[in-house]
C-alpha cells in the first residue's frame, strides 16, 4: 500500500489506520515521490490526496494507471471538489474519501477496494483460464464486435484464416471471410437477432467439413468452427451401408425401393413408361459351390461392373442380394427399345470372365415388367418382374420374358407342383407303365418302353410331359430317374424269369441325368441290384441332349456300351443332327419320332423323311423303331421301307405291368 499526502498530520492519521490492515505501507509527500515509490515497489493499492505540490494526485494516478492498469487507487479530497473527483474517476480510481478522513469511512472504502481487487483477480484468472481453453481446443474460435471487427482470435482461427492474430485483430470480417453463402447468411442473422445459429459447411479448399456455431456476444458474435470431417465421413459410411451393397457398391434394396417409388410418381406425371428388369444369374449356385465364395464374389463384382457400363448413368442398377440384380429404366419414349437394351445386357454378361485362371461364361435370365401398366406400387412391380424372370428361367435360361398377368397363376401352380413332386418322391408315389415294342413283320413283342406316371394325391395319374420338365428344373429328376431305372430293370428281370421271350426294356434318360449324375455308376448299380443282364436294358437319349458336347457325350456312351447296355436315339429327326457325330455314337437303335409317323401315309415330306431315316440307319447298321404307330397303313408303309420295329397304340398303349405281362403270353410272342 502506498499512501501519498503532502499534509504530515493527515499522512500520519492515514498511516495509522492503514498499518492496521496492510503488512507494508509506503508513504510519500507528493505525487512525484509517490510515483517514484510506486515504480520501485509496485504496490497493488494507492491512497492519495489530490492537491499536492510538485505533482498532484490525479497526474500521479494517471501515470500509475498507464503503467499498471490493475492498480487500485483511492483518493482523499475536500468536500465539494466535484470536478476533481470526476476527473479522478476518468483516470480510473476505485473510490474517494472526503477529508477529514474518518477511520470508518476509510475502512469502508478499503473494504470496497479489496472486494473489487478480489473480483478483478478472479476475473483475470477466469480470463486466463478461458483463453487457455480457447487456445487449447482443436476448434477455431474468434469473436467479432458489432462492427464486424475481430476482437479475439485463437491460434486455430489463425490457421483457418491463414493470417496472424495481429493481422486479424481489428480487421473487418468481410475482408477475410471466404466461406459459403449460407454460412454468411447465418452470421448476419445471428448478428442481427443476437440469437444462436449453427450451420455445417464444406470448405473446398481445405477439404474439411465444419460445424459453425455462432453465439451472440456483447452486441457482436463469437464463432466456433469445429472440424467434423471425421464424423461426416462416418455418417457417409453409415449412409452408404444403409443404401448400398458393400460388395458391388450398387444401390441395395432400400435405395432401389426409394428410387422406384419416385420413378413411378415421375412417370405418372409425365405419362411415360418405365421398366423394371429382374436379372438372375443362371446356375450361379453351382459356381459358388464348386469354385468357392471368393470367386463367386469376384464374379458378382464383374457382373455389377458390366451392367453399369452397359447402361446409362441415369439408369439404376441395384443388387437385391445373392445373384439377383434389378435394373430400373425410366421414362423411355419407345418401349420397344427394351429389346435392344436387354440384348445388350445378355451379350455383355455372356462375354468370357477370366478369373484366377478360370475362364467362366455367365448367362442370366431376365424378367421385365413395365410401369404403370404392370403395377403401380414398388412391391407389385418387383413381384411382376420376378415372376417374369422365373418364366425366363423355365424357358431355358439366357433369355428374357415380359410379364403377363396370367403368369401369376402359372407360377402358383408350378410352385404347388414342385412341393407335391418333392413329397411324392419321398413317398415313391410313382409307377411305371410299359408300352410294347413289336417286330413289325411278326408282331411279336420284343420289348417294352418304360414310361413313368405320377400318382398325384389329388390329380390322379399325371402324364410325364407335365412333370418331367419340373423334375428336371428342380434336379429331382436324379432321384426319380434312379427309381425308374431300378424299377424297370426289376420288372424286366421278373419277366425274364417267368417267360422265355428274349425281351429288353427301354428307359428314357433326361439331359440332367445324362450330364450331372454319376450316370455310369448309377446304371451299373441299378443293373446289379435288379440282377438284369446289361444287354436287356436300352437307354433312350435324345440328339439334342448329346450334341451339346458331343465329345464328352461319346465318352460316356462308350462306357455304357462297353457295359453291354443298348443305346437308342429318341425323337430322331426332330433336333439338330450332326451326321458326323452320329457316326461316332456307339448306338444300337434310332427311333423315328411320332411326329413323322402321324402323317406318313398322307404327307409326302414325312414319308420321305421316315424312309430316309430307315435308309440312314441301315447304312449305319442300326435298328429302327418307329413310334406313334396308330394305324395299319402306317405300319405297312414303314415295314415296306424296311423298318423292323414298331411302337404305338396299334400294338398297345402304355399299360400297367400286369397287363403288359399278358402280352408276353399272347400268341404272337
Ligand atoms: N399320340 C400317340 N402317342 C403315343 C403313341 N404311342 C406312344 N405314345 C406316347 O408317346 C410317348 C413316347 O415316349 P417318349 O417319346 O419317350 O416321350 C416321353 C419321354 O420323353 C418322357 N418320359 C416318360 N417317362 C420317362 C422317364 O421315366 N424318364 C424320363 N426322363 N422321361 C420320361 O415323357 C414323354 C411322354 O411320355 P408319355 O406321355 O408316356 O407318352 C409316350 C407314349 O404314351 C401313339 O400311337 N400315339
XYZ file of C-alpha atoms and ligand atoms in Angstrom:
715
model
C 0.000 0.000 0.000
C 1.268 3.443 -0.923
C -0.029 6.471 0.932
C 0.585 9.933 -0.627
C -0.334 13.192 1.158
C 1.514 16.498 1.441
C -0.052 17.217 4.846
C 2.030 15.484 7.522
C -0.840 15.278 10.025
C -3.224 13.735 7.505
C -0.467 11.378 6.386
C 0.182 10.264 9.962
C -3.517 9.707 10.559
C -3.838 7.686 7.381
C -0.733 5.648 8.098
C -2.051 4.718 11.498
C -5.272 3.336 10.032
C -3.589 1.685 7.055
C -0.882 -0.045 9.043
C -3.584 -1.955 10.884
C -4.742 -3.549 7.603
C -1.662 -3.794 5.406
C 1.592 -5.528 6.192
C 3.611 -2.835 4.463
C 2.663 0.810 3.926
C 4.880 3.227 1.989
C 4.451 6.979 2.441
C 5.173 9.897 0.105
C 4.591 13.608 0.448
C 3.773 14.470 -3.155
C 2.848 12.900 -6.466
C 6.376 12.762 -7.831
C 7.706 10.995 -4.761
C 4.677 8.717 -4.780
C 5.221 7.773 -8.451
C 8.853 7.096 -7.734
C 7.969 4.769 -4.828
C 5.311 3.121 -6.931
C 7.769 2.394 -9.713
C 10.212 0.916 -7.253
C 7.808 -1.235 -5.200
C 4.738 -1.728 -7.372
C 2.097 -1.783 -4.595
C -1.367 -3.089 -5.509
C -3.145 -0.238 -3.653
C -2.604 3.506 -3.585
C -4.367 6.146 -1.474
C -3.604 9.704 -2.443
C -4.535 13.301 -1.830
C -5.384 15.289 -4.948
C -3.983 18.705 -4.406
C -0.285 18.453 -3.720
C 2.854 20.335 -4.726
C 5.276 19.092 -7.440
C 2.767 16.566 -8.895
C -0.873 16.389 -7.961
C -2.707 13.192 -7.158
C -4.593 12.987 -10.475
C -1.428 13.287 -12.570
C 0.232 10.629 -10.439
C -2.839 8.333 -10.657
C -2.910 8.745 -14.439
C 0.774 7.819 -14.676
C 0.321 4.787 -12.417
C -2.777 3.564 -14.340
C -0.891 3.940 -17.608
C 1.909 1.734 -16.312
C -0.129 -0.693 -14.183
C -3.820 -0.576 -15.037
C -4.721 -3.172 -12.367
C -3.610 -0.877 -9.529
C -6.430 0.175 -7.192
C -6.395 3.838 -6.326
C -8.454 5.710 -3.691
C -8.348 9.478 -3.450
C -8.873 11.707 -0.436
C -10.378 15.046 -1.203
C -12.026 18.027 0.401
C -15.783 18.264 0.320
C -17.065 19.997 -2.807
C -14.174 19.049 -5.154
C -16.757 17.584 -7.564
C -14.848 18.410 -10.703
C -11.643 16.947 -9.384
C -13.476 13.825 -8.321
C -14.920 13.435 -11.834
C -11.545 13.762 -13.493
C -10.177 11.221 -10.992
C -12.991 8.826 -11.954
C -11.960 9.255 -15.598
C -8.457 8.204 -14.666
C -9.873 5.010 -13.169
C -9.904 5.398 -9.378
C -11.883 2.911 -7.317
C -13.268 5.264 -4.663
C -12.827 8.580 -2.911
C -12.901 9.558 0.788
C -13.800 13.085 1.914
C -11.383 14.790 4.284
C -11.021 14.836 7.222
C -10.691 11.091 6.848
C -12.561 9.049 9.446
C -11.390 5.545 10.287
C -14.860 4.080 9.478
C -15.107 5.783 6.117
C -11.609 4.740 5.140
C -12.265 1.161 6.318
C -15.430 1.040 4.226
C -13.531 2.328 1.197
C -10.678 -0.121 1.722
C -13.197 -2.989 2.024
C -14.749 -1.950 -1.243
C -11.339 -1.717 -2.832
C -10.299 -5.166 -1.603
C -13.572 -6.648 -2.814
C -13.044 -5.160 -6.248
C -9.453 -6.350 -6.223
C -10.590 -9.876 -5.383
C -13.235 -9.775 -8.089
C -10.776 -8.454 -10.624
C -8.259 -11.105 -9.726
C -10.939 -13.709 -10.167
C -11.934 -12.220 -13.483
C -8.319 -12.124 -14.584
C -7.930 -15.760 -13.603
C -11.161 -16.576 -15.371
C -9.946 -14.805 -18.447
C -6.637 -16.644 -18.389
C -8.448 -19.916 -17.920
C -10.907 -19.159 -20.736
C -8.110 -18.101 -23.016
C -6.100 -21.196 -22.244
C -9.179 -23.269 -23.026
C -9.829 -21.388 -26.231
C -6.202 -21.806 -27.215
C -6.062 -25.475 -26.389
C -9.290 -26.549 -28.124
C -8.989 -28.052 -31.548
C -11.650 -25.720 -32.905
C -11.114 -22.366 -34.488
C -12.677 -19.623 -32.373
C -12.997 -15.927 -32.998
C -15.085 -13.051 -31.776
C -16.394 -10.073 -33.743
C -17.720 -6.845 -32.379
C -20.942 -5.287 -33.635
C -18.990 -3.563 -36.421
C -17.767 -6.959 -37.687
C -14.206 -6.401 -36.449
C -12.149 -9.224 -34.976
C -11.762 -8.797 -31.226
C -10.447 -12.238 -30.411
C -8.787 -14.958 -32.482
C -7.377 -18.225 -31.177
C -4.440 -19.947 -32.860
C -6.702 -22.399 -34.707
C -8.525 -19.452 -36.211
C -5.142 -18.096 -37.324
C -4.612 -21.414 -39.141
C -8.079 -21.257 -40.582
C -7.706 -17.748 -41.993
C -4.023 -18.322 -42.729
C -3.270 -14.971 -41.044
C -1.515 -13.962 -37.839
C -3.585 -12.895 -34.850
C -2.042 -9.440 -35.016
C -3.161 -9.088 -38.627
C -6.668 -10.187 -37.803
C -7.460 -8.256 -34.634
C -9.298 -5.087 -35.505
C -9.662 -6.089 -39.129
C -13.101 -6.263 -40.795
C -14.533 -9.788 -41.075
C -15.757 -9.353 -44.665
C -12.193 -8.732 -45.797
C -11.046 -12.208 -44.834
C -14.118 -14.481 -44.877
C -14.314 -16.722 -47.942
C -16.960 -19.195 -46.716
C -20.127 -20.249 -48.489
C -23.192 -18.065 -48.899
C -25.455 -19.808 -46.370
C -22.820 -19.569 -43.629
C -22.504 -15.864 -44.380
C -26.257 -15.599 -44.016
C -26.161 -17.380 -40.642
C -23.557 -14.865 -39.421
C -25.725 -11.951 -40.477
C -28.830 -13.418 -38.843
C -27.003 -14.087 -35.558
C -25.565 -10.576 -35.545
C -28.944 -9.031 -36.297
C -31.080 -11.150 -33.957
C -28.403 -11.746 -31.296
C -29.546 -15.365 -31.238
C -27.605 -18.552 -31.614
C -27.221 -20.022 -35.110
C -25.406 -23.061 -36.386
C -24.682 -24.443 -39.865
C -22.466 -27.071 -41.442
C -20.233 -26.057 -44.273
C -17.720 -27.763 -46.509
C -14.559 -25.922 -47.269
C -13.481 -26.944 -50.781
C -10.002 -25.503 -50.447
C -9.255 -27.343 -47.182
C -11.322 -30.428 -47.946
C -12.814 -30.091 -44.456
C -16.348 -30.146 -43.083
C -17.006 -27.543 -40.366
C -19.801 -27.215 -37.896
C -20.127 -23.467 -37.463
C -21.707 -22.385 -34.146
C -22.419 -18.686 -33.778
C -23.253 -17.155 -30.376
C -24.284 -13.580 -29.576
C -21.546 -11.765 -27.633
C -21.875 -8.273 -26.317
C -23.642 -6.907 -29.379
C -21.287 -8.832 -31.653
C -20.846 -12.565 -32.138
C -18.436 -15.328 -31.226
C -17.875 -18.207 -33.640
C -16.669 -21.791 -33.239
C -15.586 -23.722 -36.314
C -15.437 -27.368 -35.360
C -13.809 -29.811 -37.788
C -16.462 -32.518 -38.243
C -14.925 -34.188 -41.297
C -14.400 -37.449 -39.421
C -17.993 -37.512 -38.190
C -19.246 -36.667 -41.679
C -17.177 -39.479 -43.141
C -18.605 -41.820 -40.559
C -22.124 -40.643 -41.341
C -21.410 -41.142 -45.023
C -20.232 -44.669 -44.314
C -23.353 -45.418 -42.326
C -25.480 -43.899 -45.058
C -23.560 -45.950 -47.626
C -24.138 -49.173 -45.712
C -27.804 -48.354 -45.320
C -28.303 -47.698 -49.017
C -25.593 -49.555 -50.907
C -24.388 -53.093 -51.264
C -20.821 -53.137 -49.911
C -19.617 -55.856 -52.303
C -20.642 -54.330 -55.617
C -21.216 -50.763 -54.395
C -24.542 -50.807 -56.206
C -27.696 -49.428 -54.571
C -29.305 -52.009 -52.295
C -32.940 -52.997 -51.935
C -33.763 -49.986 -49.725
C -32.398 -47.389 -52.112
C -33.866 -49.221 -55.088
C -37.302 -49.074 -53.495
C -36.932 -45.349 -52.885
C -35.833 -44.705 -56.456
C -38.525 -46.924 -57.900
C -41.203 -45.153 -55.855
C -40.139 -41.746 -57.144
C -39.746 -43.095 -60.690
C -43.337 -44.339 -60.569
C -44.517 -40.894 -59.483
C -42.475 -39.160 -62.192
C -43.733 -41.471 -64.912
C -47.325 -40.998 -63.800
C -46.868 -37.251 -64.058
C -45.156 -37.322 -67.450
C -47.344 -40.076 -68.886
C -44.268 -42.035 -69.968
C -43.369 -45.600 -69.137
C -40.612 -47.162 -67.122
C -39.361 -50.717 -66.807
C -38.093 -52.958 -64.034
C -35.733 -55.701 -65.157
C -35.186 -58.560 -62.717
C -31.931 -60.237 -63.580
C -30.825 -63.520 -62.030
C -27.586 -65.264 -62.916
C -28.018 -68.775 -64.271
C -26.605 -71.601 -62.176
C -24.631 -69.197 -60.036
C -25.021 -71.501 -57.056
C -23.066 -74.200 -58.895
C -20.206 -71.775 -59.499
C -20.238 -70.661 -55.892
C -20.321 -74.220 -54.613
C -17.633 -75.502 -56.929
C -15.212 -72.557 -57.156
C -15.816 -71.033 -53.748
C -17.335 -67.827 -52.460
C -14.261 -65.770 -53.175
C -14.567 -66.413 -56.905
C -18.336 -66.023 -56.578
C -17.853 -62.551 -55.100
C -15.454 -61.545 -57.860
C -17.977 -62.660 -60.444
C -20.712 -60.611 -58.806
C -18.455 -57.562 -58.851
C -17.634 -58.124 -62.504
C -21.312 -58.564 -63.344
C -22.141 -55.327 -61.485
C -19.447 -53.519 -63.423
C -20.666 -54.856 -66.768
C -24.252 -53.926 -66.044
C -23.162 -50.419 -65.062
C -21.115 -49.833 -68.172
C -23.783 -51.267 -70.461
C -26.388 -48.821 -69.190
C -26.618 -45.063 -68.923
C -25.609 -43.277 -65.733
C -29.186 -42.190 -65.170
C -30.398 -45.816 -65.060
C -30.383 -47.556 -61.700
C -28.628 -50.888 -61.308
C -29.230 -52.365 -57.860
C -28.323 -55.628 -56.174
C -31.111 -57.270 -54.241
C -28.807 -59.840 -52.705
C -27.316 -63.149 -53.838
C -27.152 -63.239 -57.608
C -30.216 -61.047 -58.123
C -29.936 -57.637 -59.730
C -32.583 -55.077 -60.608
C -32.355 -52.551 -63.374
C -34.649 -49.576 -63.344
C -35.166 -47.799 -66.656
C -37.119 -44.618 -66.609
C -39.181 -42.545 -68.964
C -38.217 -44.064 -72.249
C -40.490 -42.974 -75.002
C -40.066 -46.132 -77.136
C -40.781 -49.234 -75.026
C -39.594 -51.414 -77.909
C -36.075 -50.159 -77.149
C -36.186 -52.523 -74.221
C -35.373 -55.369 -76.620
C -32.095 -53.858 -77.698
C -31.192 -52.881 -74.125
C -31.880 -56.409 -72.917
C -29.894 -57.949 -75.761
C -27.012 -55.667 -74.895
C -27.172 -56.834 -71.276
C -27.296 -60.518 -72.199
C -24.442 -60.045 -74.639
C -22.291 -58.137 -72.180
C -22.693 -60.789 -69.494
C -22.109 -63.643 -71.905
C -18.555 -62.453 -72.621
C -15.880 -64.584 -71.036
C -14.884 -63.748 -67.449
C -11.266 -64.641 -66.810
C -10.671 -65.030 -63.059
C -7.923 -66.695 -61.083
C -7.007 -68.897 -64.021
C -10.627 -69.848 -64.722
C -12.362 -68.948 -67.914
C -16.006 -68.551 -66.994
C -19.125 -67.959 -69.001
C -22.049 -66.454 -67.178
C -25.551 -66.170 -68.500
C -28.600 -64.711 -66.880
C -32.366 -64.812 -67.066
C -34.304 -61.561 -67.149
C -37.911 -60.786 -66.290
C -39.341 -57.442 -67.352
C -42.327 -55.507 -66.081
C -43.476 -52.064 -67.149
C -44.891 -49.351 -65.015
C -47.507 -48.175 -64.618
C -49.122 -50.908 -66.812
C -47.936 -53.983 -64.851
C -48.217 -52.394 -61.419
C -48.275 -49.055 -59.703
C -46.503 -49.969 -56.486
C -42.926 -50.924 -55.817
C -43.898 -54.325 -54.428
C -46.184 -55.188 -57.345
C -43.566 -54.276 -59.908
C -40.771 -56.212 -58.245
C -43.065 -59.206 -57.920
C -44.155 -58.955 -61.554
C -40.608 -58.848 -62.888
C -39.592 -61.654 -60.517
C -42.409 -63.792 -61.897
C -41.382 -62.988 -65.458
C -37.779 -63.886 -64.582
C -38.982 -67.217 -63.249
C -40.620 -67.929 -66.609
C -37.494 -66.841 -68.369
C -35.574 -69.483 -66.394
C -38.060 -72.153 -67.307
C -37.695 -71.190 -70.980
C -34.165 -72.453 -70.831
C -32.215 -69.521 -69.355
C -30.055 -66.871 -71.036
C -33.203 -65.178 -72.214
C -35.832 -62.661 -71.166
C -39.574 -62.609 -70.708
C -42.102 -59.837 -70.384
C -44.535 -60.095 -67.513
C -48.111 -61.019 -68.318
C -50.995 -61.242 -65.884
C -51.600 -64.992 -66.345
C -48.042 -65.729 -65.200
C -49.102 -65.398 -61.578
C -51.499 -68.317 -61.614
C -48.989 -70.353 -63.598
C -46.269 -69.640 -61.057
C -48.501 -70.649 -58.229
C -49.392 -73.906 -59.960
C -45.745 -74.521 -60.680
C -44.762 -73.993 -57.048
C -47.548 -76.226 -55.792
C -46.487 -78.913 -58.245
C -42.891 -78.654 -57.130
C -43.847 -79.187 -53.486
C -46.119 -82.075 -54.323
C -43.448 -83.637 -56.539
C -40.898 -83.408 -53.755
C -43.266 -85.161 -51.351
C -44.175 -87.815 -53.901
C -40.543 -88.648 -54.489
C -40.147 -89.278 -50.763
C -43.301 -91.395 -50.738
C -42.490 -93.104 -54.053
C -45.900 -92.157 -55.475
C -44.858 -93.216 -58.959
C -45.499 -96.177 -61.112
C -44.309 -97.431 -64.433
C -46.393 -98.162 -67.472
C -44.970 -100.282 -70.206
C -45.618 -99.857 -73.906
C -44.850 -102.809 -76.114
C -42.395 -102.648 -78.990
C -43.132 -105.243 -81.659
C -41.391 -106.886 -84.586
C -43.295 -105.287 -87.494
C -43.133 -108.449 -89.549
C -44.321 -110.950 -86.948
C -45.984 -108.523 -84.473
C -44.179 -110.403 -81.710
C -43.416 -108.317 -78.599
C -39.673 -107.889 -78.386
C -39.542 -105.365 -75.550
C -41.215 -102.545 -73.688
C -40.610 -98.874 -73.200
C -40.954 -97.960 -69.537
C -42.932 -94.731 -69.106
C -43.279 -93.185 -65.703
C -46.584 -91.969 -64.227
C -47.105 -89.814 -61.178
C -49.829 -90.914 -58.853
C -50.769 -87.411 -57.689
C -52.766 -87.382 -54.422
C -55.437 -85.089 -55.926
C -54.945 -85.041 -59.672
C -54.732 -88.794 -60.161
C -52.286 -90.148 -62.741
C -50.223 -87.289 -64.147
C -48.538 -87.844 -67.528
C -44.764 -87.293 -67.658
C -44.873 -84.323 -70.038
C -46.437 -82.386 -67.153
C -43.868 -83.124 -64.512
C -40.610 -84.294 -66.140
C -39.612 -80.692 -67.086
C -40.298 -79.633 -63.488
C -38.309 -82.564 -62.134
C -35.502 -81.525 -64.489
C -35.622 -77.903 -63.416
C -35.519 -78.749 -59.722
C -32.963 -81.533 -60.003
C -35.464 -84.035 -58.595
C -35.064 -85.988 -61.820
C -31.870 -87.542 -60.483
C -33.720 -89.316 -57.665
C -36.704 -90.083 -59.853
C -34.501 -91.364 -62.680
C -32.754 -93.808 -60.350
C -36.094 -95.108 -59.163
C -37.382 -95.539 -62.754
C -34.249 -97.319 -63.838
C -34.184 -99.770 -60.981
C -37.929 -100.453 -61.129
C -37.811 -101.049 -64.899
C -34.809 -103.373 -64.531
C -36.509 -105.346 -61.714
C -39.647 -105.713 -63.848
C -37.649 -106.915 -66.842
C -35.749 -109.351 -64.622
C -39.055 -110.734 -63.298
C -40.455 -111.197 -66.845
C -37.270 -112.881 -67.992
C -37.593 -115.248 -65.059
C -41.190 -116.120 -65.895
C -41.094 -116.096 -69.719
C -38.861 -117.365 -72.424
C -39.242 -114.276 -74.668
C -35.874 -112.526 -75.164
C -37.082 -109.029 -74.338
C -35.492 -105.704 -73.468
C -36.768 -102.746 -71.512
C -36.206 -99.193 -72.798
C -35.758 -96.400 -70.248
C -35.728 -92.672 -71.012
C -32.831 -90.635 -69.739
C -33.169 -86.924 -69.163
C -30.476 -84.428 -70.004
C -29.671 -83.715 -66.380
C -29.322 -87.418 -65.629
C -27.021 -87.807 -68.582
C -24.793 -84.870 -67.689
C -24.990 -84.439 -63.986
C -25.457 -87.639 -62.103
C -22.839 -90.359 -61.894
C -24.598 -91.838 -64.870
C -22.410 -94.873 -65.500
C -22.230 -95.777 -61.801
C -25.930 -95.458 -61.188
C -26.781 -97.554 -64.272
C -24.297 -100.208 -63.153
C -25.712 -100.300 -59.640
C -29.309 -100.368 -60.962
C -28.404 -103.417 -63.035
C -26.569 -105.115 -60.186
C -29.353 -104.547 -57.664
C -32.029 -105.819 -60.041
C -29.918 -108.648 -61.442
C -30.807 -107.722 -65.036
C -28.099 -108.511 -67.594
C -26.997 -105.287 -69.315
C -28.000 -106.383 -72.824
C -31.677 -106.366 -71.758
C -31.546 -102.673 -70.955
C -31.883 -99.979 -73.608
C -31.325 -96.336 -72.706
C -33.151 -93.724 -74.779
C -31.364 -90.458 -75.207
C -32.193 -87.546 -77.495
C -29.973 -85.981 -80.100
C -30.153 -82.517 -78.581
C -29.065 -83.914 -75.253
C -25.781 -85.298 -76.545
C -24.950 -82.824 -79.303
C -24.197 -80.126 -76.727
C -20.764 -81.524 -76.052
C -20.554 -84.411 -78.452
C -17.008 -85.446 -77.488
C -17.763 -85.839 -73.815
C -21.098 -87.474 -74.588
C -19.414 -90.043 -76.812
C -17.078 -90.937 -73.929
C -19.986 -91.569 -71.576
C -21.892 -93.513 -74.215
C -18.858 -95.701 -74.878
C -18.610 -96.601 -71.206
C -22.262 -97.620 -71.216
C -21.934 -99.555 -74.451
C -18.873 -101.319 -73.043
C -21.015 -102.483 -70.131
C -23.293 -104.093 -72.707
C -26.179 -101.616 -72.385
C -28.006 -100.760 -75.661
C -28.415 -97.116 -76.584
C -31.076 -95.611 -78.768
C -31.559 -92.113 -80.110
C -35.101 -90.986 -79.298
C -37.151 -88.490 -81.305
C -34.699 -88.795 -84.167
C -35.056 -86.106 -86.817
C -36.632 -83.508 -84.581
C -33.490 -81.914 -83.303
C -30.254 -80.680 -84.655
C -28.413 -83.639 -86.155
C -24.783 -83.937 -86.929
C -24.288 -86.978 -89.045
C -20.570 -86.776 -88.396
C -21.167 -87.058 -84.645
C -23.922 -89.626 -85.107
C -21.477 -91.908 -86.875
C -19.266 -91.924 -83.821
C -22.044 -92.627 -81.330
C -21.886 -96.237 -80.096
C -25.655 -96.617 -80.592
C -27.848 -99.543 -81.380
C -31.171 -98.055 -82.438
C -32.728 -94.937 -83.997
C -36.301 -94.067 -83.071
C -38.335 -92.249 -85.709
C -40.300 -89.578 -83.895
C -44.065 -89.955 -83.880
C -44.474 -86.539 -85.490
C -43.189 -88.046 -88.787
C -45.195 -91.235 -88.365
C -48.527 -89.495 -87.788
C -48.987 -88.478 -91.445
C -46.526 -90.813 -93.030
C -49.154 -92.176 -95.407
C -50.638 -88.826 -96.362
C -47.765 -86.365 -96.272
C -45.055 -86.848 -98.893
C -42.468 -84.961 -96.827
C -42.992 -87.079 -93.729
C -42.915 -90.195 -95.865
C -39.614 -89.122 -97.410
C -38.103 -88.280 -94.014
C -39.205 -91.587 -92.472
C -37.864 -93.509 -95.466
C -34.503 -91.727 -95.346
C -34.136 -92.274 -91.583
C -34.646 -96.005 -92.180
C -32.133 -95.959 -95.034
C -29.624 -93.957 -92.986
C -29.989 -96.321 -90.024
C -29.402 -99.318 -92.217
C -26.265 -97.897 -93.756
C -25.021 -97.397 -90.199
C -26.109 -100.900 -89.157
C -28.644 -99.588 -86.721
C -32.089 -100.905 -85.908
C -35.052 -98.583 -86.478
C -38.041 -98.228 -84.167
C -40.979 -96.196 -85.458
C -43.045 -94.799 -82.607
C -46.572 -93.493 -82.563
C -47.989 -96.069 -84.999
C -51.748 -95.902 -84.686
C -52.965 -97.467 -87.901
C -52.272 -100.455 -90.123
C -51.404 -98.263 -93.128
C -48.652 -96.606 -91.165
C -47.332 -99.989 -90.047
C -47.480 -101.324 -93.590
C -45.744 -98.281 -95.044
C -42.921 -98.400 -92.533
C -42.481 -102.126 -92.885
C -42.360 -101.566 -96.621
C -39.465 -99.137 -96.136
C -37.590 -101.739 -94.108
C -38.349 -100.523 -90.581
C -38.033 -103.524 -88.257
C -39.695 -102.442 -85.045
C -42.899 -100.555 -84.239
C -44.368 -98.939 -81.176
C -47.740 -97.263 -80.856
C -51.380 -97.531 -79.881
C -51.893 -100.004 -82.739
C -49.917 -102.567 -80.757
C -50.715 -101.362 -77.274
C -50.891 -98.205 -75.220
C -48.576 -97.745 -72.236
C -50.095 -100.091 -69.620
C -49.541 -101.356 -66.097
C -47.025 -104.198 -65.757
C -49.590 -106.940 -65.183
C -51.367 -106.042 -68.434
C -48.048 -105.859 -70.246
C -47.190 -109.315 -68.962
C -50.344 -110.690 -70.555
C -48.950 -109.582 -73.920
C -45.888 -111.689 -73.285
C -48.144 -114.722 -73.021
C -50.053 -113.803 -76.203
C -49.997 -115.937 -79.380
C -47.545 -113.716 -81.243
C -44.852 -113.622 -78.633
N -50.240 -89.938 -79.895
C -49.618 -91.104 -79.654
N -48.741 -91.150 -78.609
C -48.147 -92.322 -78.399
C -48.385 -93.436 -79.194
N -47.604 -94.444 -78.707
C -46.935 -93.978 -77.669
N -47.267 -92.676 -77.449
C -46.737 -91.765 -76.420
O -45.511 -91.264 -76.843
C -44.613 -91.126 -75.750
C -43.386 -91.897 -76.051
O -42.406 -91.611 -75.189
P -41.241 -90.620 -75.499
O -41.201 -90.168 -76.921
O -40.024 -91.261 -74.956
O -41.618 -89.374 -74.617
C -41.724 -89.486 -73.255
C -40.451 -89.254 -72.536
O -39.718 -88.260 -73.230
C -40.913 -88.723 -71.193
N -40.812 -89.761 -70.188
C -41.689 -90.722 -69.903
N -41.214 -91.489 -68.908
C -39.999 -91.014 -68.576
C -38.979 -91.400 -67.633
O -39.080 -92.366 -66.896
N -37.842 -90.645 -67.606
C -37.668 -89.585 -68.433
N -36.558 -88.919 -68.367
N -38.597 -89.200 -69.328
C -39.745 -89.918 -69.412
O -42.209 -88.287 -71.326
C -42.588 -88.379 -72.700
C -44.031 -88.632 -72.815
O -44.373 -89.844 -72.296
P -45.825 -90.375 -72.388
O -46.770 -89.319 -72.020
O -45.867 -91.664 -71.661
O -46.003 -90.601 -73.903
C -45.368 -91.676 -74.546
C -46.440 -92.526 -75.162
O -47.608 -92.650 -74.376
C -49.289 -93.350 -80.285
O -49.564 -94.284 -81.043
N -49.887 -92.148 -80.486
